[in-house]
Amino acid sequence: LDTAVGIDLGATNVRVAIGVRDGRILSKIVKRTVREGDEYALSRQIIEMVRELPRELLENAIEVNIGTVGPLDQRLGSISPPNLPFKRSYLVKPISMEFGLPVKMYNDCVAAVIGEKFFGQGRGVDNLVYVTISSGIGGGVFADGRLLLGRDGNAHEIGHLTIDVNGELRCGCGKRGHWEAYCSGVNIPNHTRLIAENIEKEALEKSLLYDRLNAVTSKEVFDAAKKGDHFASSVIERVGRYNAIGFANVINSYDPELIIIGGSVALNNKELILRPILEKVGDYAVNRIPEIKFTELGDEVGLYGAIAAGFYMKS
Ligand SMILES: [Zn+2]
């Protein structure tokens, strides 16, 4: 029975698993991502974890595929993630040489859409978009049954779509006005402070967030909104409207039949995230509004995608 190894390399955790063609994961290992060493530290960690998989399964592996934090350099088979302490990490060549198997590398959101397409709710759907709303915002796209990659594998950096032409907030990428700068977990606090500057002090003083503004987290904003806090609710409404604009841009660009949402910010706040999108996306979208739902693969969606890629994505 053929098996495939999947690796989900995140800034926090590395997940390594081995599975079969129908999507069953037979063995899985999760460890904290190493944070010190040289440009081969990550590939060494991955190789050691793969070596811990049951040998009889590993012997039947046909490929090893990686879904990873980016940015990726496909030519060098390396990554240079800003939130890991390695300037560059080589992945493809050391892992391929160690196991004598083909190794492909995808950005994590692309791996996620592959996971949905073959093992999730995207089965049989030719026009499919996966959107993650977590510390950042990203996406993966199948159009007409084909995975979109672009020249450098960056065909759908949807978190960096411009949604505010005045560019009041600066994005982590350095540019202004991007979707992610207003609606991602890392940036909702900035957005909260921006909105706070423009409302009356008396209204702000009544908010649970008033004393916390300088250090507020996105979780605190959502939690306060869930308690009925007026200011927090207005922030979440604004985030929701900007998400609706982001989703409309995605719908207008790719004409999907189905959009699947993942990422911790979305999955921890399903109602507060989805309702404003559904209410307002029609104000901005010209294409038919597709079905929009949450992933059922949780934080393993990228791992499923990396395994699916071994069977279904030929290089
Ligand atoms: Zn950006």
PDB file of C-alpha atoms and ligand atoms in Angstrom:
ATOM      1  CA  LEU A   1       0.000   0.000   0.000  1.00  0.00           C
ATOM      2  CA  ASP A   2       1.574   3.287  -1.121  1.00  0.00           C
ATOM      3  CA  THR A   3       2.042   5.936   1.545  1.00  0.00           C
ATOM      4  CA  ALA A   4       3.013   9.610   1.399  1.00  0.00           C
ATOM      5  CA  VAL A   5       4.743  11.736   4.014  1.00  0.00           C
ATOM      6  CA  GLY A   6       3.326  15.186   4.716  1.00  0.00           C
ATOM      7  CA  ILE A   7       5.049  17.964   6.622  1.00  0.00           C
ATOM      8  CA  ASP A   8       3.385  21.089   7.941  1.00  0.00           C
ATOM      9  CA  LEU A   9       6.114  23.530   8.923  1.00  0.00           C
ATOM     10  CA  GLY A  10       4.790  26.420  10.967  1.00  0.00           C
ATOM     11  CA  ALA A  11       6.522  29.122  12.988  1.00  0.00           C
ATOM     12  CA  THR A  12       5.295  27.436  16.198  1.00  0.00           C
ATOM     13  CA  ASN A  13       4.934  23.716  15.431  1.00  0.00           C
ATOM     14  CA  VAL A  14       6.224  21.157  12.968  1.00  0.00           C
ATOM     15  CA  ARG A  15       3.740  18.396  12.128  1.00  0.00           C
ATOM     16  CA  VAL A  16       4.952  15.284  10.347  1.00  0.00           C
ATOM     17  CA  ALA A  17       2.550  12.544   9.268  1.00  0.00           C
ATOM     18  CA  ILE A  18       2.266   9.602   6.939  1.00  0.00           C
ATOM     19  CA  GLY A  19      -0.977   8.737   5.212  1.00  0.00           C
ATOM     20  CA  VAL A  20      -2.619   6.857   2.373  1.00  0.00           C
ATOM     21  CA  ARG A  21      -4.469   7.751  -0.825  1.00  0.00           C
ATOM     22  CA  ASP A  22      -7.952   7.927   0.751  1.00  0.00           C
ATOM     23  CA  GLY A  23      -6.824  10.583   3.254  1.00  0.00           C
ATOM     24  CA  ARG A  24      -6.320   8.457   6.339  1.00  0.00           C
ATOM     25  CA  ILE A  25      -3.377   9.572   8.506  1.00  0.00           C
ATOM     26  CA  LEU A  26      -1.694   6.463   9.928  1.00  0.00           C
ATOM     27  CA  SER A  27       0.936   8.064  12.131  1.00  0.00           C
ATOM     28  CA  LYS A  28       1.672  11.613  13.236  1.00  0.00           C
ATOM     29  CA  ILE A  29       4.305  13.482  15.242  1.00  0.00           C
ATOM     30  CA  VAL A  30       4.111  17.116  16.419  1.00  0.00           C
ATOM     31  CA  LYS A  31       7.007  19.092  17.892  1.00  0.00           C
ATOM     32  CA  ARG A  32       7.867  22.710  18.588  1.00  0.00           C
ATOM     33  CA  THR A  33       9.706  24.260  15.663  1.00  0.00           C
ATOM     34  CA  VAL A  34      13.448  24.571  16.388  1.00  0.00           C
ATOM     35  CA  ARG A  35      14.503  28.162  16.865  1.00  0.00           C
ATOM     36  CA  GLU A  36      18.283  27.930  16.778  1.00  0.00           C
ATOM     37  CA  GLY A  37      20.971  26.553  14.536  1.00  0.00           C
ATOM     38  CA  ASP A  38      22.102  27.045  10.972  1.00  0.00           C
ATOM     39  CA  GLU A  39      20.378  27.014   7.606  1.00  0.00           C
ATOM     40  CA  TYR A  40      19.962  23.213   7.852  1.00  0.00           C
ATOM     41  CA  ALA A  41      18.492  23.137  11.402  1.00  0.00           C
ATOM     42  CA  LEU A  42      14.901  22.879  10.156  1.00  0.00           C
ATOM     43  CA  SER A  43      15.621  20.173   7.596  1.00  0.00           C
ATOM     44  CA  ARG A  44      17.532  18.212  10.267  1.00  0.00           C
ATOM     45  CA  GLN A  45      14.560  18.455  12.616  1.00  0.00           C
ATOM     46  CA  ILE A  46      12.178  17.304   9.885  1.00  0.00           C
ATOM     47  CA  ILE A  47      14.446  14.388   8.900  1.00  0.00           C
ATOM     48  CA  GLU A  48      14.659  13.221  12.530  1.00  0.00           C
ATOM     49  CA  MET A  49      10.866  13.379  12.879  1.00  0.00           C
ATOM     50  CA  VAL A  50      10.286  11.483   9.627  1.00  0.00           C
ATOM     51  CA  ARG A  51      12.749   8.845  10.870  1.00  0.00           C
ATOM     52  CA  GLU A  52      10.488   8.358  13.930  1.00  0.00           C
ATOM     53  CA  LEU A  53       7.541   7.303  11.733  1.00  0.00           C
ATOM     54  CA  PRO A  54       6.874   3.532  11.665  1.00  0.00           C
ATOM     55  CA  ARG A  55       9.469   1.983   9.387  1.00  0.00           C
ATOM     56  CA  GLU A  56       7.050  -0.336   7.548  1.00  0.00           C
ATOM     57  CA  LEU A  57       5.002   2.716   6.505  1.00  0.00           C
ATOM     58  CA  LEU A  58       8.030   4.808   5.553  1.00  0.00           C
ATOM     59  CA  GLU A  59       9.342   2.006   3.329  1.00  0.00           C
ATOM     60  CA  ASN A  60       6.257   2.377   1.132  1.00  0.00           C
ATOM     61  CA  ALA A  61       6.431   6.170   0.843  1.00  0.00           C
ATOM     62  CA  ILE A  62       6.269   7.548  -2.701  1.00  0.00           C
ATOM     63  CA  GLU A  63       6.884  11.230  -1.900  1.00  0.00           C
ATOM     64  CA  VAL A  64       7.594  13.685   0.904  1.00  0.00           C
ATOM     65  CA  ASN A  65       5.804  17.031   0.587  1.00  0.00           C
ATOM     66  CA  ILE A  66       5.998  20.173   2.644  1.00  0.00           C
ATOM     67  CA  GLY A  67       3.480  22.892   3.382  1.00  0.00           C
ATOM     68  CA  THR A  68       5.417  25.737   4.968  1.00  0.00           C
ATOM     69  CA  VAL A  69       5.453  29.297   6.165  1.00  0.00           C
ATOM     70  CA  GLY A  70       6.891  31.516   3.470  1.00  0.00           C
ATOM     71  CA  PRO A  71       8.223  33.233   1.610  1.00  0.00           C
ATOM     72  CA  LEU A  72       9.405  30.308  -0.485  1.00  0.00           C
ATOM     73  CA  ASP A  73      12.216  30.215  -2.974  1.00  0.00           C
ATOM     74  CA  GLN A  74      11.311  27.321  -5.258  1.00  0.00           C
ATOM     75  CA  ARG A  75      14.565  27.600  -7.225  1.00  0.00           C
ATOM     76  CA  LEU A  76      16.693  27.036  -4.095  1.00  0.00           C
ATOM     77  CA  GLY A  77      14.128  24.826  -2.348  1.00  0.00           C
ATOM     78  CA  SER A  78      14.390  27.109   0.665  1.00  0.00           C
ATOM     79  CA  ILE A  79      12.314  29.404   2.847  1.00  0.00           C
ATOM     80  CA  SER A  80      13.112  32.740   4.506  1.00  0.00           C
ATOM     81  CA  PRO A  81      10.339  33.287   7.049  1.00  0.00           C
ATOM     82  CA  PRO A  82      10.507  36.633   8.874  1.00  0.00           C
ATOM     83  CA  ASN A  83       9.247  35.140  12.151  1.00  0.00           C
ATOM     84  CA  LEU A  84      11.882  32.410  12.458  1.00  0.00           C
ATOM     85  CA  PRO A  85      15.485  33.185  13.443  1.00  0.00           C
ATOM     86  CA  PHE A  86      17.031  31.725  10.265  1.00  0.00           C
ATOM     87  CA  LYS A  87      17.920  33.961   7.369  1.00  0.00           C
ATOM     88  CA  ARG A  88      17.375  31.057   5.013  1.00  0.00           C
ATOM     89  CA  SER A  89      16.478  27.392   5.547  1.00  0.00           C
ATOM     90  CA  TYR A  90      17.127  24.763   2.902  1.00  0.00           C
ATOM     91  CA  LEU A  91      14.421  22.113   2.864  1.00  0.00           C
ATOM     92  CA  VAL A  92      13.925  20.339  -0.462  1.00  0.00           C
ATOM     93  CA  LYS A  93      17.420  19.096  -1.265  1.00  0.00           C
ATOM     94  CA  PRO A  94      18.525  17.756   2.147  1.00  0.00           C
ATOM     95  CA  ILE A  95      15.215  15.945   2.701  1.00  0.00           C
ATOM     96  CA  SER A  96      15.123  14.545  -0.824  1.00  0.00           C
ATOM     97  CA  MET A  97      18.720  13.307  -0.552  1.00  0.00           C
ATOM     98  CA  GLU A  98      18.120  11.740   2.856  1.00  0.00           C
ATOM     99  CA  PHE A  99      15.137   9.660   1.746  1.00  0.00           C
ATOM    100  CA  GLY A 100      15.791   9.315  -1.979  1.00  0.00           C
ATOM    101  CA  LEU A 101      12.241  10.526  -2.668  1.00  0.00           C
ATOM    102  CA  PRO A 102      10.716  13.426  -4.598  1.00  0.00           C
ATOM    103  CA  VAL A 103      10.030  16.451  -2.383  1.00  0.00           C
ATOM    104  CA  LYS A 104       7.717  19.333  -3.319  1.00  0.00           C
ATOM    105  CA  MET A 105       7.195  22.506  -1.310  1.00  0.00           C
ATOM    106  CA  TYR A 106       4.032  24.626  -1.115  1.00  0.00           C
ATOM    107  CA  ASN A 107       3.161  27.687   0.874  1.00  0.00           C
ATOM    108  CA  ASP A 108       0.921  26.795   3.829  1.00  0.00           C
ATOM    109  CA  CYS A 109      -2.295  28.210   2.359  1.00  0.00           C
ATOM    110  CA  VAL A 110      -1.690  26.410  -0.931  1.00  0.00           C
ATOM    111  CA  ALA A 111      -1.174  23.187   1.032  1.00  0.00           C
ATOM    112  CA  ALA A 112      -4.451  23.932   2.832  1.00  0.00           C
ATOM    113  CA  VAL A 113      -6.466  24.284  -0.366  1.00  0.00           C
ATOM    114  CA  ILE A 114      -4.947  21.010  -1.631  1.00  0.00           C
ATOM    115  CA  GLY A 115      -6.047  19.391   1.645  1.00  0.00           C
ATOM    116  CA  GLU A 116      -9.605  20.662   1.195  1.00  0.00           C
ATOM    117  CA  LYS A 117      -9.718  19.702  -2.486  1.00  0.00           C
ATOM    118  CA  PHE A 118      -8.774  16.051  -1.964  1.00  0.00           C
ATOM    119  CA  PHE A 119      -9.600  15.222   1.660  1.00  0.00           C
ATOM    120  CA  GLY A 120     -12.022  17.938   2.795  1.00  0.00           C
ATOM    121  CA  GLN A 121     -15.171  19.762   1.772  1.00  0.00           C
ATOM    122  CA  GLY A 122     -13.644  20.778  -1.567  1.00  0.00           C
ATOM    123  CA  ARG A 123     -13.835  17.260  -3.028  1.00  0.00           C
ATOM    124  CA  GLY A 124     -15.333  17.432  -6.506  1.00  0.00           C
ATOM    125  CA  VAL A 125     -15.247  21.258  -6.504  1.00  0.00           C
ATOM    126  CA  ASP A 126     -13.304  22.661  -9.477  1.00  0.00           C
ATOM    127  CA  ASN A 127     -13.347  26.310  -8.395  1.00  0.00           C
ATOM    128  CA  LEU A 128     -12.295  26.458  -4.800  1.00  0.00           C
ATOM    129  CA  VAL A 129     -10.649  29.077  -2.582  1.00  0.00           C
ATOM    130  CA  TYR A 130      -9.234  28.579   0.896  1.00  0.00           C
ATOM    131  CA  VAL A 131      -8.856  31.709   3.024  1.00  0.00           C
ATOM    132  CA  THR A 132      -6.990  31.698   6.319  1.00  0.00           C
ATOM    133  CA  ILE A 133      -7.580  34.432   8.868  1.00  0.00           C
ATOM    134  CA  SER A 134      -4.979  33.908  11.593  1.00  0.00           C
ATOM    135  CA  SER A 135      -1.921  35.956  12.558  1.00  0.00           C
ATOM    136  CA  GLY A 136      -1.895  36.880   8.856  1.00  0.00           C
ATOM    137  CA  ILE A 137      -4.341  36.470   5.974  1.00  0.00           C
ATOM    138  CA  GLY A 138      -3.594  34.173   3.054  1.00  0.00           C
ATOM    139  CA  GLY A 139      -5.225  32.046   0.420  1.00  0.00           C
ATOM    140  CA  GLY A 140      -4.985  29.097  -1.910  1.00  0.00           C
ATOM    141  CA  VAL A 141      -6.910  28.716  -5.172  1.00  0.00           C
ATOM    142  CA  PHE A 142      -8.063  25.981  -7.531  1.00  0.00           C
ATOM    143  CA  ALA A 143      -9.523  27.445 -10.746  1.00  0.00           C
ATOM    144  CA  ASP A 144     -11.043  25.166 -13.394  1.00  0.00           C
ATOM    145  CA  GLY A 145      -9.659  22.209 -11.429  1.00  0.00           C
ATOM    146  CA  ARG A 146      -6.072  23.456 -11.588  1.00  0.00           C
ATOM    147  CA  LEU A 147      -3.977  24.715  -8.696  1.00  0.00           C
ATOM    148  CA  LEU A 148      -2.928  28.325  -9.255  1.00  0.00           C
ATOM    149  CA  LEU A 149       0.705  28.976  -8.407  1.00  0.00           C
ATOM    150  CA  GLY A 150       2.044  31.891 -10.459  1.00  0.00           C
ATOM    151  CA  ARG A 151       5.642  32.502 -11.430  1.00  0.00           C
ATOM    152  CA  ASP A 152       7.088  32.193  -7.920  1.00  0.00           C
ATOM    153  CA  GLY A 153       4.268  30.252  -6.285  1.00  0.00           C
ATOM    154  CA  ASN A 154       2.744  33.479  -4.997  1.00  0.00           C
ATOM    155  CA  ALA A 155      -0.353  33.706  -7.218  1.00  0.00           C
ATOM    156  CA  HIS A 156      -2.730  34.592  -4.427  1.00  0.00           C
ATOM    157  CA  GLU A 157      -1.200  36.811  -1.787  1.00  0.00           C
ATOM    158  CA  ILE A 158      -4.729  37.875  -0.979  1.00  0.00           C
ATOM    159  CA  GLY A 159      -3.816  39.272   2.446  1.00  0.00           C
ATOM    160  CA  HIS A 160      -2.008  42.022   0.554  1.00  0.00           C
ATOM    161  CA  LEU A 161      -4.954  43.062  -1.596  1.00  0.00           C
ATOM    162  CA  THR A 162      -5.493  46.782  -1.061  1.00  0.00           C
ATOM    163  CA  ILE A 163      -8.776  47.477   0.706  1.00  0.00           C
ATOM    164  CA  ASP A 164      -8.070  51.036   1.923  1.00  0.00           C
ATOM    165  CA  VAL A 165      -6.815  53.423  -0.735  1.00  0.00           C
ATOM    166  CA  ASN A 166      -5.982  56.003   1.935  1.00  0.00           C
ATOM    167  CA  GLY A 167      -3.625  53.459   3.482  1.00  0.00           C
ATOM    168  CA  GLU A 168      -4.112  54.553   7.069  1.00  0.00           C
ATOM    169  CA  LEU A 169      -2.507  51.381   8.422  1.00  0.00           C
ATOM    170  CA  ARG A 170       0.826  49.889   7.411  1.00  0.00           C
ATOM    171  CA  CYS A 171       0.985  46.150   6.729  1.00  0.00           C
ATOM    172  CA  GLY A 172       3.692  43.791   8.027  1.00  0.00           C
ATOM    173  CA  CYS A 173       5.016  43.680   4.448  1.00  0.00           C
ATOM    174  CA  GLY A 174       5.776  47.410   4.659  1.00  0.00           C
ATOM    175  CA  LYS A 175       3.081  48.596   2.238  1.00  0.00           C
ATOM    176  CA  ARG A 176      -0.080  50.462   3.205  1.00  0.00           C
ATOM    177  CA  GLY A 177      -3.790  49.721   3.064  1.00  0.00           C
ATOM    178  CA  HIS A 178      -3.582  45.937   2.760  1.00  0.00           C
ATOM    179  CA  TRP A 179      -6.422  43.674   3.959  1.00  0.00           C
ATOM    180  CA  GLU A 180      -4.141  41.941   6.465  1.00  0.00           C
ATOM    181  CA  ALA A 181      -3.203  45.285   8.058  1.00  0.00           C
ATOM    182  CA  TYR A 182      -6.833  45.702   9.193  1.00  0.00           C
ATOM    183  CA  CYS A 183      -8.178  42.209   9.816  1.00  0.00           C
ATOM    184  CA  SER A 184      -5.473  39.718  10.834  1.00  0.00           C
ATOM    185  CA  GLY A 185      -4.843  38.615  14.400  1.00  0.00           C
ATOM    186  CA  VAL A 186      -1.581  40.534  14.605  1.00  0.00           C
ATOM    187  CA  ASN A 187      -3.076  43.729  13.209  1.00  0.00           C
ATOM    188  CA  ILE A 188      -6.574  43.968  14.700  1.00  0.00           C
ATOM    189  CA  PRO A 189      -5.021  45.777  17.721  1.00  0.00           C
ATOM    190  CA  ASN A 190      -3.650  48.512  15.402  1.00  0.00           C
ATOM    191  CA  HIS A 191      -7.027  48.773  13.733  1.00  0.00           C
ATOM    192  CA  THR A 192      -8.686  49.026  17.155  1.00  0.00           C
ATOM    193  CA  ARG A 193      -6.426  51.965  18.110  1.00  0.00           C
ATOM    194  CA  LEU A 194      -7.094  53.668  14.771  1.00  0.00           C
ATOM    195  CA  ILE A 195     -10.839  53.486  15.367  1.00  0.00           C
ATOM    196  CA  ALA A 196     -10.373  54.642  18.991  1.00  0.00           C
ATOM    197  CA  GLU A 197      -8.657  57.836  17.754  1.00  0.00           C
ATOM    198  CA  ASN A 198     -11.777  58.777  15.851  1.00  0.00           C
ATOM    199  CA  ILE A 199     -14.500  58.307  18.441  1.00  0.00           C
ATOM    200  CA  GLU A 200     -15.521  60.476  21.371  1.00  0.00           C
ATOM    201  CA  LYS A 201     -13.599  59.957  24.604  1.00  0.00           C
ATOM    202  CA  GLU A 202     -16.781  59.471  26.665  1.00  0.00           C
ATOM    203  CA  ALA A 203     -17.877  56.610  24.447  1.00  0.00           C
ATOM    204  CA  LEU A 204     -14.430  55.048  24.636  1.00  0.00           C
ATOM    205  CA  GLU A 205     -14.213  55.348  28.428  1.00  0.00           C
ATOM    206  CA  LYS A 206     -17.236  53.065  28.798  1.00  0.00           C
ATOM    207  CA  SER A 207     -15.420  50.278  26.946  1.00  0.00           C
ATOM    208  CA  LEU A 208     -13.813  47.267  28.630  1.00  0.00           C
ATOM    209  CA  LEU A 209     -10.868  47.933  26.323  1.00  0.00           C
ATOM    210  CA  TYR A 210     -10.270  51.540  27.384  1.00  0.00           C
ATOM    211  CA  ASP A 211      -7.428  50.804  29.837  1.00  0.00           C
ATOM    212  CA  ARG A 212      -5.998  48.135  27.586  1.00  0.00           C
ATOM    213  CA  LEU A 213      -5.751  50.009  24.307  1.00  0.00           C
ATOM    214  CA  ASN A 214      -1.948  50.181  24.166  1.00  0.00           C
ATOM    215  CA  ALA A 215      -1.509  46.456  24.737  1.00  0.00           C
ATOM    216  CA  VAL A 216      -4.856  45.086  23.554  1.00  0.00           C
ATOM    217  CA  THR A 217      -4.879  41.722  21.749  1.00  0.00           C
ATOM    218  CA  SER A 218      -7.191  40.619  19.007  1.00  0.00           C
ATOM    219  CA  LYS A 219      -8.631  37.970  21.358  1.00  0.00           C
ATOM    220  CA  GLU A 220      -9.541  40.676  23.903  1.00  0.00           C
ATOM    221  CA  VAL A 221     -11.376  42.651  21.220  1.00  0.00           C
ATOM    222  CA  PHE A 222     -13.410  39.612  20.150  1.00  0.00           C
ATOM    223  CA  ASP A 223     -14.096  38.599  23.763  1.00  0.00           C
ATOM    224  CA  ALA A 224     -15.280  42.109  24.665  1.00  0.00           C
ATOM    225  CA  ALA A 225     -17.542  42.150  21.612  1.00  0.00           C
ATOM    226  CA  LYS A 226     -19.020  38.803  22.700  1.00  0.00           C
ATOM    227  CA  LYS A 227     -19.850  40.433  26.073  1.00  0.00           C
ATOM    228  CA  GLY A 228     -21.727  43.189  24.257  1.00  0.00           C
ATOM    229  CA  ASP A 229     -19.080  45.907  24.612  1.00  0.00           C
ATOM    230  CA  HIS A 230     -20.201  48.703  22.309  1.00  0.00           C
ATOM    231  CA  PHE A 231     -16.783  49.946  21.189  1.00  0.00           C
ATOM    232  CA  ALA A 232     -15.416  46.390  20.671  1.00  0.00           C
ATOM    233  CA  SER A 233     -18.526  45.538  18.662  1.00  0.00           C
ATOM    234  CA  SER A 234     -17.989  48.567  16.442  1.00  0.00           C
ATOM    235  CA  VAL A 235     -14.397  47.427  15.831  1.00  0.00           C
ATOM    236  CA  ILE A 236     -15.587  43.927  14.926  1.00  0.00           C
ATOM    237  CA  GLU A 237     -18.196  45.413  12.573  1.00  0.00           C
ATOM    238  CA  ARG A 238     -15.475  47.416  10.822  1.00  0.00           C
ATOM    239  CA  VAL A 239     -13.196  44.367  10.630  1.00  0.00           C
ATOM    240  CA  GLY A 240     -16.186  42.488   9.224  1.00  0.00           C
ATOM    241  CA  ARG A 241     -16.797  45.089   6.541  1.00  0.00           C
ATOM    242  CA  TYR A 242     -13.154  44.997   5.486  1.00  0.00           C
ATOM    243  CA  ASN A 243     -13.285  41.203   5.447  1.00  0.00           C
ATOM    244  CA  ALA A 244     -16.374  41.469   3.218  1.00  0.00           C
ATOM    245  CA  ILE A 245     -14.404  43.687   0.824  1.00  0.00           C
ATOM    246  CA  GLY A 246     -11.517  41.190   0.864  1.00  0.00           C
ATOM    247  CA  PHE A 247     -13.879  38.291   0.155  1.00  0.00           C
ATOM    248  CA  ALA A 248     -15.588  40.268  -2.615  1.00  0.00           C
ATOM    249  CA  ASN A 249     -12.194  40.872  -4.238  1.00  0.00           C
ATOM    250  CA  VAL A 250     -11.510  37.135  -4.035  1.00  0.00           C
ATOM    251  CA  ILE A 251     -14.934  36.326  -5.516  1.00  0.00           C
ATOM    252  CA  ASN A 252     -14.499  38.874  -8.304  1.00  0.00           C
ATOM    253  CA  SER A 253     -11.009  37.561  -9.089  1.00  0.00           C
ATOM    254  CA  TYR A 254     -11.562  33.800  -9.026  1.00  0.00           C
ATOM    255  CA  ASP A 255     -15.339  33.207  -9.380  1.00  0.00           C
ATOM    256  CA  PRO A 256     -15.234  30.280  -6.900  1.00  0.00           C
ATOM    257  CA  GLU A 257     -18.070  27.831  -6.201  1.00  0.00           C
ATOM    258  CA  LEU A 258     -16.933  27.429  -2.621  1.00  0.00           C
ATOM    259  CA  ILE A 259     -14.780  29.403  -0.187  1.00  0.00           C
ATOM    260  CA  ILE A 260     -13.499  27.549   2.861  1.00  0.00           C
ATOM    261  CA  ILE A 261     -12.304  29.623   5.817  1.00  0.00           C
ATOM    262  CA  GLY A 262      -9.653  28.471   8.279  1.00  0.00           C
ATOM    263  CA  GLY A 263      -7.142  30.031  10.636  1.00  0.00           C
ATOM    264  CA  SER A 264      -7.323  30.517  14.386  1.00  0.00           C
ATOM    265  CA  VAL A 265      -8.889  34.004  14.390  1.00  0.00           C
ATOM    266  CA  ALA A 266     -11.744  32.772  12.193  1.00  0.00           C
ATOM    267  CA  LEU A 267     -12.206  29.379  13.877  1.00  0.00           C
ATOM    268  CA  ASN A 268     -12.270  30.915  17.390  1.00  0.00           C
ATOM    269  CA  ASN A 269     -14.798  33.592  16.406  1.00  0.00           C
ATOM    270  CA  LYS A 270     -16.937  31.905  13.765  1.00  0.00           C
ATOM    271  CA  GLU A 271     -20.140  33.909  14.202  1.00  0.00           C
ATOM    272  CA  LEU A 272     -18.403  37.306  14.552  1.00  0.00           C
ATOM    273  CA  ILE A 273     -16.277  36.633  11.472  1.00  0.00           C
ATOM    274  CA  LEU A 274     -18.824  35.059   9.115  1.00  0.00           C
ATOM    275  CA  ARG A 275     -21.979  37.091   9.759  1.00  0.00           C
ATOM    276  CA  PRO A 276     -20.634  40.488   8.596  1.00  0.00           C
ATOM    277  CA  ILE A 277     -19.030  38.870   5.559  1.00  0.00           C
ATOM    278  CA  LEU A 278     -22.327  37.275   4.510  1.00  0.00           C
ATOM    279  CA  GLU A 279     -24.228  40.504   5.210  1.00  0.00           C
ATOM    280  CA  LYS A 280     -21.951  42.831   3.269  1.00  0.00           C
ATOM    281  CA  VAL A 281     -20.075  40.862   0.605  1.00  0.00           C
ATOM    282  CA  GLY A 282     -22.933  41.455  -1.836  1.00  0.00           C
ATOM    283  CA  ASP A 283     -22.313  45.205  -1.627  1.00  0.00           C
ATOM    284  CA  TYR A 284     -18.949  44.702  -3.331  1.00  0.00           C
ATOM    285  CA  ALA A 285     -19.055  41.437  -5.324  1.00  0.00           C
ATOM    286  CA  VAL A 286     -20.171  41.400  -8.936  1.00  0.00           C
ATOM    287  CA  ASN A 287     -19.910  37.614  -9.375  1.00  0.00           C
ATOM    288  CA  ARG A 288     -22.336  35.136  -7.864  1.00  0.00           C
ATOM    289  CA  ILE A 289     -21.754  34.748  -4.115  1.00  0.00           C
ATOM    290  CA  PRO A 290     -20.425  31.239  -3.522  1.00  0.00           C
ATOM    291  CA  GLU A 291     -21.032  29.004  -0.564  1.00  0.00           C
ATOM    292  CA  ILE A 292     -18.768  30.167   2.299  1.00  0.00           C
ATOM    293  CA  LYS A 293     -18.014  27.793   5.167  1.00  0.00           C
ATOM    294  CA  PHE A 294     -15.416  26.872   7.758  1.00  0.00           C
ATOM    295  CA  THR A 295     -12.854  24.108   7.397  1.00  0.00           C
ATOM    296  CA  GLU A 296     -13.587  20.819   9.153  1.00  0.00           C
ATOM    297  CA  LEU A 297      -9.922  19.805   9.065  1.00  0.00           C
ATOM    298  CA  GLY A 298      -8.962  22.285  11.801  1.00  0.00           C
ATOM    299  CA  ASP A 299      -5.273  23.035  12.208  1.00  0.00           C
ATOM    300  CA  GLU A 300      -4.361  19.862  10.304  1.00  0.00           C
ATOM    301  CA  VAL A 301      -5.640  21.147   6.971  1.00  0.00           C
ATOM    302  CA  GLY A 302      -2.112  21.895   5.722  1.00  0.00           C
ATOM    303  CA  LEU A 303      -0.879  18.499   6.863  1.00  0.00           C
ATOM    304  CA  TYR A 304      -3.671  16.794   4.909  1.00  0.00           C
ATOM    305  CA  GLY A 305      -2.712  18.911   1.922  1.00  0.00           C
ATOM    306  CA  ALA A 306       0.938  17.907   2.113  1.00  0.00           C
ATOM    307  CA  ILE A 307      -0.089  14.221   2.160  1.00  0.00           C
ATOM    308  CA  ALA A 308      -2.627  14.690  -0.660  1.00  0.00           C
ATOM    309  CA  ALA A 309       0.031  16.383  -2.784  1.00  0.00           C
ATOM    310  CA  GLY A 310       2.015  13.123  -2.772  1.00  0.00           C
ATOM    311  CA  PHE A 311      -0.830  11.270  -4.475  1.00  0.00           C
ATOM    312  CA  TYR A 312      -2.617  13.913  -6.516  1.00  0.00           C
ATOM    313  CA  MET A 313      -0.256  16.797  -7.400  1.00  0.00           C
ATOM    314  CA  LYS A 314       2.305  15.739  -9.951  1.00  0.00           C
ATOM    315  CA  SER A 315       5.329  17.941 -10.371  1.00  0.00           C
TER     316      SER A 315
HETATM  317 ZN    ZN B   1       0.875  43.671   2.922  1.00  0.00          ZN
END
